[in-house]
Amino acid sequence: MADQVREPIRSASEEITTEFQTLVDSQDLDSIKQSQNLILGRLQDSNAVLSHFNDYSENCFADVSADFSKNTRLLRTMKSDLDYIFQKLRSMKGKIVATYPDAFPDNSAIEALDQRPDLELAK
């Protein structure tokens, strides 16, 4: 009885398989396989180039990172030193203005003389 059920299923399966095979031309399949192999080769080449570039970039970063950190620390130290110097200058200017009120021109003249951009506003 089981063979009687399996035989129609097997014949139907074979018939569907042959119908599917006639739907697609073998030349089209070969063309698709060839295109896929070509794309695979290009992707493998691109992957190799990108891996090499990543290795190169990692080495360059390792070479530069120590100098970059050192220079960053230097710039931060310089900024704090300059902030301290300008704080002292403002304090000295305040004392001079308190002692000699006419020592510095009024604010409009200061603005005309000092045309530098305000770097603190850029933050």
XYZ file of N, CA and C in Angstrom:
369
model
N 0.822 -1.197 0.000
C 0.000 0.000 0.000
C 0.862 1.255 0.000
N 1.954 1.213 0.758
C 2.831 2.373 0.830
C 3.473 2.638 -0.528
N 3.786 1.576 -1.269
C 4.376 1.751 -2.598
C 3.384 2.383 -3.564
N 2.109 2.065 -3.376
C 1.075 2.633 -4.249
C 0.947 4.140 -4.006
N 1.186 4.609 -2.791
C 1.094 6.046 -2.482
C 2.359 6.763 -2.949
N 3.491 6.110 -2.791
C 4.759 6.741 -3.133
C 4.960 6.871 -4.640
N 4.460 5.953 -5.393
C 4.671 5.970 -6.847
C 4.034 7.201 -7.507
N 2.797 7.568 -7.217
C 2.247 8.783 -7.844
C 2.974 10.046 -7.392
N 3.427 10.060 -6.141
C 4.165 11.232 -5.656
C 5.494 11.340 -6.389
N 6.160 10.207 -6.587
C 7.437 10.202 -7.286
C 7.269 10.642 -8.737
N 6.258 10.151 -9.401
C 6.050 10.520 -10.809
C 5.674 11.993 -10.927
N 4.877 12.491 -9.983
C 4.523 13.919 -9.997
C 5.759 14.770 -9.754
N 6.616 14.336 -8.851
C 7.847 15.058 -8.546
C 8.764 15.095 -9.762
N 8.897 13.985 -10.447
C 9.739 13.945 -11.644
C 9.166 14.824 -12.742
N 7.863 14.831 -12.878
C 7.224 15.663 -13.906
C 7.435 17.140 -13.613
N 7.321 17.530 -12.362
C 7.542 18.942 -11.996
C 8.997 19.317 -12.234
N 9.912 18.396 -11.914
C 11.334 18.657 -12.119
C 11.642 18.886 -13.591
N 11.094 18.058 -14.457
C 11.340 18.236 -15.892
C 10.711 19.522 -16.403
N 9.564 19.888 -15.871
C 8.933 21.151 -16.275
C 9.803 22.342 -15.867
N 10.363 22.297 -14.666
C 11.240 23.378 -14.227
C 12.484 23.457 -15.094
N 13.016 22.320 -15.493
C 14.205 22.314 -16.324
C 13.925 22.911 -17.695
N 12.726 22.764 -18.199
C 12.405 23.338 -19.505
C 12.116 24.827 -19.400
N 11.822 25.322 -18.210
C 11.547 26.749 -18.048
C 12.804 27.596 -18.198
N 13.947 27.062 -17.776
C 15.190 27.826 -17.778
C 16.142 27.211 -18.785
N 16.689 28.080 -19.650
C 17.634 27.634 -20.666
C 18.996 27.396 -20.015
N 19.665 26.316 -20.389
C 20.961 25.981 -19.786
C 22.021 27.015 -20.146
N 21.917 27.645 -21.307
C 22.871 28.688 -21.678
C 22.728 29.901 -20.759
N 21.478 30.208 -20.404
C 21.253 31.308 -19.463
C 21.869 30.992 -18.103
N 21.709 29.751 -17.653
C 22.291 29.357 -16.378
C 23.813 29.426 -16.418
N 24.400 28.983 -17.529
C 25.856 29.055 -17.668
C 26.337 30.506 -17.671
N 25.570 31.361 -18.342
C 25.914 32.783 -18.378
C 25.836 33.393 -16.973
N 24.808 33.016 -16.219
C 24.668 33.511 -14.854
C 25.818 33.010 -13.987
N 26.184 31.736 -14.130
C 27.303 31.183 -13.351
C 28.602 31.904 -13.683
N 28.811 32.175 -14.984
C 30.028 32.867 -15.400
C 30.059 34.280 -14.812
N 28.927 34.962 -14.852
C 28.858 36.310 -14.278
C 29.103 36.273 -12.767
N 28.528 35.294 -12.101
C 28.730 35.176 -10.658
C 30.194 34.889 -10.325
N 30.847 34.043 -11.112
C 32.265 33.760 -10.876
C 33.123 34.998 -11.115
N 32.777 35.778 -12.142
C 33.498 37.016 -12.420
C 33.321 38.002 -11.269
N 32.100 38.147 -10.790
C 31.829 39.053 -9.670
C 32.545 38.558 -8.418
N 32.542 37.256 -8.185
C 33.238 36.689 -7.033
C 34.726 37.019 -7.081
N 35.335 36.871 -8.252
C 36.752 37.203 -8.400
C 37.028 38.667 -8.110
N 36.162 39.540 -8.622
C 36.343 40.975 -8.375
C 36.177 41.303 -6.894
N 35.199 40.683 -6.264
C 34.986 40.935 -4.841
C 36.159 40.420 -4.001
N 36.715 39.285 -4.389
C 37.879 38.767 -3.663
C 39.082 39.693 -3.834
N 39.262 40.222 -5.057
C 40.353 41.178 -5.288
C 40.137 42.448 -4.464
N 38.904 42.938 -4.458
C 38.600 44.142 -3.672
C 38.823 43.887 -2.189
N 38.429 42.726 -1.732
C 38.624 42.377 -0.323
C 40.108 42.343 0.021
N 40.921 41.799 -0.865
C 42.366 41.744 -0.622
C 42.956 43.153 -0.575
N 42.529 44.018 -1.490
C 43.029 45.396 -1.511
C 42.616 46.122 -0.233
N 41.366 45.950 0.187
C 40.894 46.619 1.397
C 41.605 46.085 2.641
N 41.880 44.798 2.682
C 42.619 44.233 3.816
C 44.027 44.815 3.873
N 44.670 44.923 2.716
C 46.006 45.514 2.669
C 45.951 46.976 3.121
N 44.959 47.707 2.644
C 44.827 49.114 3.033
C 44.584 49.239 4.536
N 43.762 48.369 5.111
C 43.509 48.410 6.552
C 44.785 48.141 7.345
N 45.575 47.176 6.895
C 46.841 46.893 7.560
C 47.787 48.096 7.477
N 47.862 48.692 6.298
C 48.704 49.869 6.094
C 48.235 51.033 6.977
N 46.914 51.258 7.022
C 46.361 52.339 7.836
C 46.635 52.106 9.315
N 46.528 50.864 9.744
C 46.804 50.535 11.144
C 48.255 50.831 11.489
N 49.176 50.483 10.590
C 50.597 50.762 10.830
C 50.869 52.261 10.858
N 50.259 52.991 9.926
C 50.444 54.449 9.897
C 49.891 55.090 11.159
N 48.724 54.625 11.604
C 48.134 55.178 12.822
C 49.023 54.893 14.024
N 49.580 53.701 14.082
C 50.473 53.367 15.194
C 51.696 54.274 15.195
N 52.201 54.613 14.008
C 53.362 55.495 13.909
C 53.031 56.919 14.343
N 51.833 57.377 14.023
C 51.466 58.776 14.230
C 50.806 59.022 15.584
N 50.187 58.013 16.160
C 49.378 58.245 17.361
C 50.200 58.763 18.537
N 51.416 58.292 18.709
C 52.246 58.774 19.813
C 52.557 60.257 19.640
N 52.953 60.655 18.418
C 53.227 62.074 18.155
C 51.959 62.902 18.326
N 50.846 62.381 17.874
C 49.585 63.111 17.987
C 49.221 63.334 19.458
N 49.374 62.315 20.269
C 49.071 62.450 21.704
C 50.008 63.454 22.362
N 51.277 63.376 22.019
C 52.261 64.303 22.595
C 51.930 65.740 22.200
N 51.618 65.948 20.932
C 51.296 67.301 20.475
C 49.978 67.803 21.061
N 49.030 66.904 21.273
C 47.771 67.295 21.900
C 48.013 67.763 23.330
N 48.825 67.006 24.073
C 49.164 67.423 25.438
C 49.887 68.771 25.435
N 50.786 68.963 24.475
C 51.520 70.227 24.371
C 50.565 71.387 24.112
N 49.628 71.193 23.191
C 48.670 72.259 22.888
C 47.780 72.576 24.091
N 47.373 71.558 24.823
C 46.547 71.812 26.014
C 47.343 72.584 27.064
N 48.603 72.223 27.227
C 49.452 72.936 28.181
C 49.643 74.386 27.746
N 49.881 74.582 26.446
C 50.049 75.936 25.924
C 48.789 76.760 26.123
N 47.632 76.142 25.906
C 46.371 76.866 26.081
C 46.189 77.275 27.532
N 46.459 76.357 28.465
C 46.315 76.716 29.885
C 47.325 77.801 30.265
N 48.544 77.738 29.721
C 49.534 78.790 29.998
C 49.060 80.133 29.462
N 48.544 80.137 28.241
C 48.047 81.392 27.664
C 46.842 81.920 28.425
N 45.953 81.027 28.856
C 44.815 81.470 29.661
C 45.301 82.139 30.941
N 46.306 81.549 31.575
C 46.862 82.121 32.795
C 47.492 83.484 32.511
N 48.245 83.580 31.411
C 48.884 84.850 31.043
C 47.837 85.924 30.788
N 46.786 85.593 30.024
C 45.748 86.583 29.734
C 44.971 86.963 30.988
N 44.799 86.018 31.902
C 44.143 86.335 33.169
C 44.992 87.343 33.952
N 46.289 87.113 33.999
C 47.190 88.049 34.684
C 47.194 89.407 33.992
N 47.187 89.411 32.655
C 47.159 90.682 31.921
C 45.879 91.458 32.208
N 44.732 90.746 32.251
C 43.474 91.427 32.565
C 43.514 92.003 33.981
N 44.090 91.235 34.888
C 44.214 91.715 36.265
C 45.098 92.958 36.327
N 46.233 92.911 35.629
C 47.137 94.066 35.603
C 46.467 95.269 34.951
N 45.727 95.021 33.876
C 45.033 96.114 33.185
C 43.986 96.736 34.117
N 43.284 95.872 34.860
C 42.299 96.394 35.808
C 42.941 97.272 36.863
N 44.103 96.847 37.363
C 44.805 97.655 38.364
C 45.277 98.977 37.761
N 45.773 98.923 36.516
C 46.245 100.145 35.854
C 45.087 101.094 35.611
N 43.952 100.565 35.167
C 42.780 101.411 34.915
C 42.288 102.021 36.216
N 42.358 101.253 37.308
C 41.927 101.795 38.601
C 42.855 102.916 39.057
N 44.146 102.763 38.778
C 45.107 103.786 39.192
C 45.135 104.953 38.215
N 45.126 104.659 36.926
C 45.195 105.686 35.876
C 43.995 105.509 34.938
N 42.881 106.140 35.206
C 41.666 105.930 34.413
C 41.813 106.285 32.931
N 42.704 107.197 32.591
C 42.857 107.608 31.192
C 43.939 106.821 30.464
N 44.423 105.745 31.039
C 45.519 104.989 30.445
C 45.097 104.234 29.186
N 43.858 103.824 29.119
C 43.386 103.062 27.961
C 42.223 103.791 27.310
N 42.101 103.704 25.967
C 40.974 104.362 25.299
C 39.659 103.668 25.665
N 38.559 104.353 25.320
C 37.246 103.759 25.635
C 36.985 102.520 24.766
N 35.869 101.845 25.009
C 35.580 100.566 24.343
C 35.461 100.687 22.830
N 34.940 101.780 22.308
C 34.798 101.923 20.856
C 36.163 101.989 20.181
N 37.105 102.639 20.813
C 38.457 102.713 20.246
C 39.147 101.355 20.343
N 38.882 100.619 21.411
C 39.477 99.290 21.562
C 38.959 98.354 20.477
N 37.659 98.434 20.206
C 37.083 97.582 19.155
C 37.657 97.920 17.792
N 37.933 99.184 17.530
C 38.514 99.587 16.250
C 39.956 99.094 16.128
N 40.686 99.069 17.235
C 42.075 98.634 17.194
C 42.209 97.114 17.136
N 41.326 96.407 17.810
C 41.426 94.946 17.919
C 40.418 94.291 16.979
N 40.874 93.833 15.824
C 40.002 93.211 14.828
C 40.179 91.698 14.765
N 40.794 91.099 15.792
C 41.002 89.659 15.811
C 39.681 88.934 16.070
N 39.523 87.731 15.504
C 38.297 86.965 15.780
C 38.328 86.435 17.213
N 37.154 86.308 17.794
C 37.035 85.788 19.149
C 36.967 84.260 19.050
N 38.047 83.585 19.455
C 38.126 82.128 19.312
C 37.282 81.416 20.344
N 36.935 82.063 21.431
C 36.116 81.419 22.460
C 34.681 81.209 21.985
N 34.212 81.995 21.051
C 32.851 81.849 20.538
C 32.714 80.656 19.616
N 33.835 80.137 19.081
C 33.797 79.029 18.125
C 33.461 77.708 18.784
N 33.483 77.612 20.082
C 33.183 76.344 20.774
C 31.793 75.976 20.584
